[in-house]
PDB file of C-alpha atoms in Angstrom:
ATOM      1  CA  UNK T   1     -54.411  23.732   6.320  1.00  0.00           C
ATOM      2  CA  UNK T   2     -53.082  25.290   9.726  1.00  0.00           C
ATOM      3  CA  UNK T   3     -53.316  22.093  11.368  1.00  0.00           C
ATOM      4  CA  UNK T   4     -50.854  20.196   8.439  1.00  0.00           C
ATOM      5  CA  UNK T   5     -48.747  23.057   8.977  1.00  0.00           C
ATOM      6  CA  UNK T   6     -48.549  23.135  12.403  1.00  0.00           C
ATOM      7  CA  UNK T   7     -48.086  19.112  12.646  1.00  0.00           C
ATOM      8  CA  UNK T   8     -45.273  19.008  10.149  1.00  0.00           C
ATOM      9  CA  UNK T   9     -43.790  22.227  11.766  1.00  0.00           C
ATOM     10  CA  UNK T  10     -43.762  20.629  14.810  1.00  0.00           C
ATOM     11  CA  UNK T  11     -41.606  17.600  13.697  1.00  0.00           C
ATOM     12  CA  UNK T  12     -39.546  19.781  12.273  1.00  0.00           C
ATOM     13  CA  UNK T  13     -38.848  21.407  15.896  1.00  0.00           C
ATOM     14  CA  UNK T  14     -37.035  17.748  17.133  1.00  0.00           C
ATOM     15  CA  UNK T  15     -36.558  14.445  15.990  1.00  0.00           C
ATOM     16  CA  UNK T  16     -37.440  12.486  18.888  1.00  0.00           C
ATOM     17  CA  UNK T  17     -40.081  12.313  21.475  1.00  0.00           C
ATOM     18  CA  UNK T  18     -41.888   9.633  23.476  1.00  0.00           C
ATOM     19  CA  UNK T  19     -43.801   6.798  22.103  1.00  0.00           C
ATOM     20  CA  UNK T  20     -46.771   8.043  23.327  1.00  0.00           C
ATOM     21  CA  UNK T  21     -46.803  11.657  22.296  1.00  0.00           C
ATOM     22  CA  UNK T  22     -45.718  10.313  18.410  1.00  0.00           C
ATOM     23  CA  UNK T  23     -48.867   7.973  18.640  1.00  0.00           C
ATOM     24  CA  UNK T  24     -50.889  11.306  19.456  1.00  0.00           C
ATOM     25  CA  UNK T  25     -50.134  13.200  16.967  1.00  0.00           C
ATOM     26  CA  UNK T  26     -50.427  10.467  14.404  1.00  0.00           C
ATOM     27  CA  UNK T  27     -53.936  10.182  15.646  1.00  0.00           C
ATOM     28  CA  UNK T  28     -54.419  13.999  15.346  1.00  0.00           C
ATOM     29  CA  UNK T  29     -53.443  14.024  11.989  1.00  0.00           C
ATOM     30  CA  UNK T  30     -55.353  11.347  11.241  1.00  0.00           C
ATOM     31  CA  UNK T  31     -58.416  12.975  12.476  1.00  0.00           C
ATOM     32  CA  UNK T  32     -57.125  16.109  10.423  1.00  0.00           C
ATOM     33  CA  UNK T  33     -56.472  13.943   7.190  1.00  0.00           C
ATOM     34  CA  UNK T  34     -53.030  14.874   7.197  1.00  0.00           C
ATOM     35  CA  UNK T  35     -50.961  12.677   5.200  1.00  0.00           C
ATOM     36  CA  UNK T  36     -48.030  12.680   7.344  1.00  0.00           C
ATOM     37  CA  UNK T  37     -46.444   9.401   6.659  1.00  0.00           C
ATOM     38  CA  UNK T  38     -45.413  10.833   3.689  1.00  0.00           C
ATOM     39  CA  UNK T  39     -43.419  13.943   5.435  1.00  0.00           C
ATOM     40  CA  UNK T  40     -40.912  11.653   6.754  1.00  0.00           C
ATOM     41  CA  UNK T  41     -37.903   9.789   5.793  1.00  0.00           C
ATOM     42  CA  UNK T  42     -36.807   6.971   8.077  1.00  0.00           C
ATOM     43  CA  UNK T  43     -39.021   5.858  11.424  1.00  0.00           C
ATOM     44  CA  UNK T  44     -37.030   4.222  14.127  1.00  0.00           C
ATOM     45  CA  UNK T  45     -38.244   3.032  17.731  1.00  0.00           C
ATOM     46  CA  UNK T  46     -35.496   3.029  19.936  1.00  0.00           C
ATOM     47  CA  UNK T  47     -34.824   3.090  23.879  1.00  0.00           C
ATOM     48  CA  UNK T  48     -33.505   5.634  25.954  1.00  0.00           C
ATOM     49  CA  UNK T  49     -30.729   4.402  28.303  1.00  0.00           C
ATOM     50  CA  UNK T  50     -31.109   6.557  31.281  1.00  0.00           C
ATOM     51  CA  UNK T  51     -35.001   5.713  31.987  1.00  0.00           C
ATOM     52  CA  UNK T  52     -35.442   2.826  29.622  1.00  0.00           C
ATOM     53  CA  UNK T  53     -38.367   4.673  27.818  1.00  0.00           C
ATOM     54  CA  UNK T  54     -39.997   3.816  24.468  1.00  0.00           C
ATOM     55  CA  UNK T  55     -38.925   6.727  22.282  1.00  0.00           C
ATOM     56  CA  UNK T  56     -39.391   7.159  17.993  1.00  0.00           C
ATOM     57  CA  UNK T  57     -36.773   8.781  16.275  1.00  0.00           C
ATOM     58  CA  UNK T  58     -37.088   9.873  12.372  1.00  0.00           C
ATOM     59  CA  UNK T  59     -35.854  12.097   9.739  1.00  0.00           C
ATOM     60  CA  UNK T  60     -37.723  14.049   7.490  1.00  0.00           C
ATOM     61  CA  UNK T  61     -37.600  13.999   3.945  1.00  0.00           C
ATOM     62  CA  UNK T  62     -35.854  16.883   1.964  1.00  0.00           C
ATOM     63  CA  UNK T  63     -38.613  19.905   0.793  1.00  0.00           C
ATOM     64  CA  UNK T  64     -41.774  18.576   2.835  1.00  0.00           C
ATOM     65  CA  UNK T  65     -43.362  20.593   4.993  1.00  0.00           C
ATOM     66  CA  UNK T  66     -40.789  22.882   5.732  1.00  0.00           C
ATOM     67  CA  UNK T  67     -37.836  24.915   4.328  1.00  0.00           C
ATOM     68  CA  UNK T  68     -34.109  23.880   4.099  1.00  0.00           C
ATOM     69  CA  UNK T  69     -33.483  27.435   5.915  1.00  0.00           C
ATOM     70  CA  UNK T  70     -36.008  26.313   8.475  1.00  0.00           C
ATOM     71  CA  UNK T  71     -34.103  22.592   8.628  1.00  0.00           C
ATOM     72  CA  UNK T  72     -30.914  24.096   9.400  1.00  0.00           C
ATOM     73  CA  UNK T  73     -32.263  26.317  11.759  1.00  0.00           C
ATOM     74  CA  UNK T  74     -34.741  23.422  13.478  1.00  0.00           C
ATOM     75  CA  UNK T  75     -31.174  21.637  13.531  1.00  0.00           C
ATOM     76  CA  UNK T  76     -29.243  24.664  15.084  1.00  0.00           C
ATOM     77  CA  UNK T  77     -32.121  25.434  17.906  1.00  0.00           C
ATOM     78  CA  UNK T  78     -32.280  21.097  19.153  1.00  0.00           C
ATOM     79  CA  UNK T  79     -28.415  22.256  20.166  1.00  0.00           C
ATOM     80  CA  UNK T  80     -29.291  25.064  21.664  1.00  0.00           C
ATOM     81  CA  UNK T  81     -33.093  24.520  23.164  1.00  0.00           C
ATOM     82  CA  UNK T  82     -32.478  27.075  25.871  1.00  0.00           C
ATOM     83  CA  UNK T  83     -31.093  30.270  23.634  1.00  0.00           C
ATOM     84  CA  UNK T  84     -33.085  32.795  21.691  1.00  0.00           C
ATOM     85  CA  UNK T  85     -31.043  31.952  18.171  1.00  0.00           C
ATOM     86  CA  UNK T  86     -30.286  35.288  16.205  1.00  0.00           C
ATOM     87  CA  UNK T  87     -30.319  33.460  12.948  1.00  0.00           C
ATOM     88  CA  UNK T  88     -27.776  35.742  10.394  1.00  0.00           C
ATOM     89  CA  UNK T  89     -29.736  35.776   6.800  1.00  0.00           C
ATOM     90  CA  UNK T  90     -27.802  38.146   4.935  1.00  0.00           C
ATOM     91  CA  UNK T  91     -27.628  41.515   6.089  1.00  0.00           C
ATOM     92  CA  UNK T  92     -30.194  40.801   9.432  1.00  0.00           C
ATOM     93  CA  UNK T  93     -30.584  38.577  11.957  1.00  0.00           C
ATOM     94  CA  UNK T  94     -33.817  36.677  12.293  1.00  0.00           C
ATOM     95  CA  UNK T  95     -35.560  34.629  15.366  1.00  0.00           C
ATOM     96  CA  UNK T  96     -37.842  32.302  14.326  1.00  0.00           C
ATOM     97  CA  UNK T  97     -41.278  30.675  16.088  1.00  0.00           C
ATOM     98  CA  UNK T  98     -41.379  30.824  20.238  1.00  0.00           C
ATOM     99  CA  UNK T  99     -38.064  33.043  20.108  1.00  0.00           C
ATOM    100  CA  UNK T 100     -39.300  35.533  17.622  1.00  0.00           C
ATOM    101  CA  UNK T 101     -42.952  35.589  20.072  1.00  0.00           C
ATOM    102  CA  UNK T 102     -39.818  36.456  22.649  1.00  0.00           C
ATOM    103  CA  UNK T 103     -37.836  38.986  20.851  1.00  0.00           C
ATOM    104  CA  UNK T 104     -41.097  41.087  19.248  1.00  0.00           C
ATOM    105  CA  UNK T 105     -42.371  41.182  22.904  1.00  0.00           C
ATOM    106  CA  UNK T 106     -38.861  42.395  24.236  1.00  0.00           C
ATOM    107  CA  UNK T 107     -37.280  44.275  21.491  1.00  0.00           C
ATOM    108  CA  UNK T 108     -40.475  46.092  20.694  1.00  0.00           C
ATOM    109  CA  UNK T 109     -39.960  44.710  16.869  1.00  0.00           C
ATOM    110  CA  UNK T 110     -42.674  43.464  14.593  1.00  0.00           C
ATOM    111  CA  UNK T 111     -43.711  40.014  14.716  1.00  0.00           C
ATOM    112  CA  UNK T 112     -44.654  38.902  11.245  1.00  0.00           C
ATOM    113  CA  UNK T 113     -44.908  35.525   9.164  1.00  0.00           C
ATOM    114  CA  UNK T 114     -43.664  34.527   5.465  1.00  0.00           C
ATOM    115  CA  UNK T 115     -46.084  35.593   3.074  1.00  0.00           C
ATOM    116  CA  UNK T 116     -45.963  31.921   1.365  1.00  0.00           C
ATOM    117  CA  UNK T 117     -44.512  28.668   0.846  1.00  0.00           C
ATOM    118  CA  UNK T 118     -43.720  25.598   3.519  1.00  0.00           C
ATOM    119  CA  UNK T 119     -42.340  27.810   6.684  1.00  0.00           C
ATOM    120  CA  UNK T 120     -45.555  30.321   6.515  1.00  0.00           C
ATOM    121  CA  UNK T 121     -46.433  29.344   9.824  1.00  0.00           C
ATOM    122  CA  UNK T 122     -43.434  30.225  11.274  1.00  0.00           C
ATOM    123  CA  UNK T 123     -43.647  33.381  13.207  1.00  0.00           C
ATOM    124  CA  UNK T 124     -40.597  35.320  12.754  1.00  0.00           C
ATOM    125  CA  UNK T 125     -38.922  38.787  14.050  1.00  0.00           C
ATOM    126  CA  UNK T 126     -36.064  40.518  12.719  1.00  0.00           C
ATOM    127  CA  UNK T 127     -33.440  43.415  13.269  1.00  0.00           C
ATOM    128  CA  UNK T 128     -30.210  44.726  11.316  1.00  0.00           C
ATOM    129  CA  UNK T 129     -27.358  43.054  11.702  1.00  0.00           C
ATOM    130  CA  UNK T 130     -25.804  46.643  12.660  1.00  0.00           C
ATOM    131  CA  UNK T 131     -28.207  47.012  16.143  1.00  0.00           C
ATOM    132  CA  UNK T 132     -27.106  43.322  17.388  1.00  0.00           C
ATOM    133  CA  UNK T 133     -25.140  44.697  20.234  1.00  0.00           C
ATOM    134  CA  UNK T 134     -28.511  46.932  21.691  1.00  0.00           C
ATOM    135  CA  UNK T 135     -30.952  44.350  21.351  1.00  0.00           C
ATOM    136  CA  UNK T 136     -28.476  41.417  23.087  1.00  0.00           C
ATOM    137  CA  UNK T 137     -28.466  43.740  25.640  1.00  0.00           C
ATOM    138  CA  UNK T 138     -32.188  44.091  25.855  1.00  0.00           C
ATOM    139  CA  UNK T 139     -32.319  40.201  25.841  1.00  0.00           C
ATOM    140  CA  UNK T 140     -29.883  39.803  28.057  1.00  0.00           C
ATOM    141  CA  UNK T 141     -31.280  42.330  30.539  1.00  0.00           C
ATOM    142  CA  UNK T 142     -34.801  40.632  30.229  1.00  0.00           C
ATOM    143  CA  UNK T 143     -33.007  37.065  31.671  1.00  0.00           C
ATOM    144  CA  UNK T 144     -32.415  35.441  28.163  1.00  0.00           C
ATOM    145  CA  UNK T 145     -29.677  33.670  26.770  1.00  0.00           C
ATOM    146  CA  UNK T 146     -28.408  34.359  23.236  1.00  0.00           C
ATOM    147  CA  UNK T 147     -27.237  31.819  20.645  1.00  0.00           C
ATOM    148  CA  UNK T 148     -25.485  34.072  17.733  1.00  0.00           C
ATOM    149  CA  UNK T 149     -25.549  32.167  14.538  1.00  0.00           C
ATOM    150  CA  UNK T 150     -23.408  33.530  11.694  1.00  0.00           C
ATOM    151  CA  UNK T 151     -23.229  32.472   8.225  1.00  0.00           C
ATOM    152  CA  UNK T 152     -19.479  30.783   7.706  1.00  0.00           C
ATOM    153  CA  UNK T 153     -19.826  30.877   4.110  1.00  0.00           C
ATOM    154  CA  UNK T 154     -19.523  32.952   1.573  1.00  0.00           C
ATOM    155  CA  UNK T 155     -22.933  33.170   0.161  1.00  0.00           C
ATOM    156  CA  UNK T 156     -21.793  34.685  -3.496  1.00  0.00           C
ATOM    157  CA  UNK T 157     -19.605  31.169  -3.384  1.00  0.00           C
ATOM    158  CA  UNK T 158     -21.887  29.033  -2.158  1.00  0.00           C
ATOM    159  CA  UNK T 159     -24.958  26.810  -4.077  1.00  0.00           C
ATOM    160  CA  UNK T 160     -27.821  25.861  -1.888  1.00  0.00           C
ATOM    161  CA  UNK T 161     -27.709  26.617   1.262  1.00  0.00           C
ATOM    162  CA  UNK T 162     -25.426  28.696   3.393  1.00  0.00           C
ATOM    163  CA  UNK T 163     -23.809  27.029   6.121  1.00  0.00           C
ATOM    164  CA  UNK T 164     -24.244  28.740   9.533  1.00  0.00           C
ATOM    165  CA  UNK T 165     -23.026  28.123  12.870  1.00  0.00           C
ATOM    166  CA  UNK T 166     -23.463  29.147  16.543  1.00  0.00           C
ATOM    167  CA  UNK T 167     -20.119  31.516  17.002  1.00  0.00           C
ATOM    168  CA  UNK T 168     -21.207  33.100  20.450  1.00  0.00           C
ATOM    169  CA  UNK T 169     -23.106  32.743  23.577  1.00  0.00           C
ATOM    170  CA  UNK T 170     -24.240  35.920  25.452  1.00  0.00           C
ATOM    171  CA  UNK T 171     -25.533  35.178  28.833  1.00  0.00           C
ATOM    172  CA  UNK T 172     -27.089  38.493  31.281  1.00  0.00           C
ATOM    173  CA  UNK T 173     -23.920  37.782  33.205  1.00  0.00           C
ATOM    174  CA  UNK T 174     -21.563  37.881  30.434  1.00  0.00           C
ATOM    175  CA  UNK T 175     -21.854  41.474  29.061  1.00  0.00           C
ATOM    176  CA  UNK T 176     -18.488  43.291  28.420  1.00  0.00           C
ATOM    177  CA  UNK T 177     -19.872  45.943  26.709  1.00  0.00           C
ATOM    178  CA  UNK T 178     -18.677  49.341  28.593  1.00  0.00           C
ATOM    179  CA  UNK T 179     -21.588  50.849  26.750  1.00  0.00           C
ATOM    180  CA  UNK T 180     -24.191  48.306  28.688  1.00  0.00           C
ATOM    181  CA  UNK T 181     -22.438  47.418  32.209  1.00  0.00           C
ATOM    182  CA  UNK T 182     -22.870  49.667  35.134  1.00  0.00           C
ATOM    183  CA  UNK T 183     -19.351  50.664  36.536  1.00  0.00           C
ATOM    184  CA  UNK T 184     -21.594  50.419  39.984  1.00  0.00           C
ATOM    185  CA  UNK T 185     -22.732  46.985  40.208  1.00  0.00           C
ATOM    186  CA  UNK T 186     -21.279  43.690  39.982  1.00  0.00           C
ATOM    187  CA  UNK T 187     -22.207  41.770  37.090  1.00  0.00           C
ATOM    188  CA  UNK T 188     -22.162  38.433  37.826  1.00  0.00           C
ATOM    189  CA  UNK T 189     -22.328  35.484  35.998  1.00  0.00           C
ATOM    190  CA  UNK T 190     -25.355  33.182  35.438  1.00  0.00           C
TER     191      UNK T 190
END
């Protein structure tokens, strides 16, 4: 069961990747007997212009494997591969898989998992919306590059989903924070 999740998790992650590698984990789940075919919604081979590679490109189908919260987010992080993403869900912000494994070790928060349903496997770590500006600063300080993603609806007005959007990057040389910036040293930007 860990296996199907962490296949269909990791398709979830991107929607392209060399021929090769898709081949690969086909094979894997094979061996696994994980039905993956039926995960997905459209299969395309295609060719990269700058090196002229064989690459697959697909699209998975709505409610398998993962959740729509995790779909927007997957969606959010391809644009953003080399942020931590503070994902807003209501009234906290929430890092999800390699960035939460980040942001526990860093922020000295607990790393934890949904107790059920298609994004269990998911690690996640979370803070209140309310300490955002200390523990940028701890990211920041560490080297890391923060992706702030608000919600920019109204969730009381909204069905489904919430829409949510990156509104700010926060870089370690982009601190303005008089609380955080040493009066001392430059702070330059990276």
């Amino acid at each position: 069961l860990d296996i199907k999740k962490s296949i269909i998790n990791h398709f979830s992650k991107t929607d392209t990747m060399s021929i090769t590698d898709f081949k690969n984990i086909v094979n894997t789940s094979r061996k696994y007997a994980v039905p993956l075919l039926e995960y997905f919604d459209k299969i395309k081979i295609t060719y990269r212009d700058d090196n002229n590679r064989k690459l697959v490109k697909w699209t998975m189908k709505a409610n398998k494997g993962t959740t729509p919260v995790m779909r927007q987010f997957w969606d959010i992080k391809r644009k953003y591969p080399d942020n931590i993403i503070l994902f807003r869900m209501g009234d906290f912000y929430e890092t999800f898989d390699e960035d939460a494994n980040i942001s526990s070790s860093i922020l000295g928060i607990t790393l934890t998992k949904r107790s059920n349903g298609a994004a269990s496997a998911v690690p996640l770590a979370g803070f209140p919306y309310h300490a955002l500006e200390q523990y940028i600063h701890k990211l920041t300080k560490a080297g890391y590059s923060v992706a702030i993603c608000e919600q920019v609806e109204d969730p009381k007005t909204v069905k489904g989903i919430v829409k949510r959007e990156v509104v700010e990057i926060v870089t370690p040389g982009t601190s303005i924070s008089d609380k955080y910036l040493k009066r001392s040293e430059n702070n330059f930007l990276l």
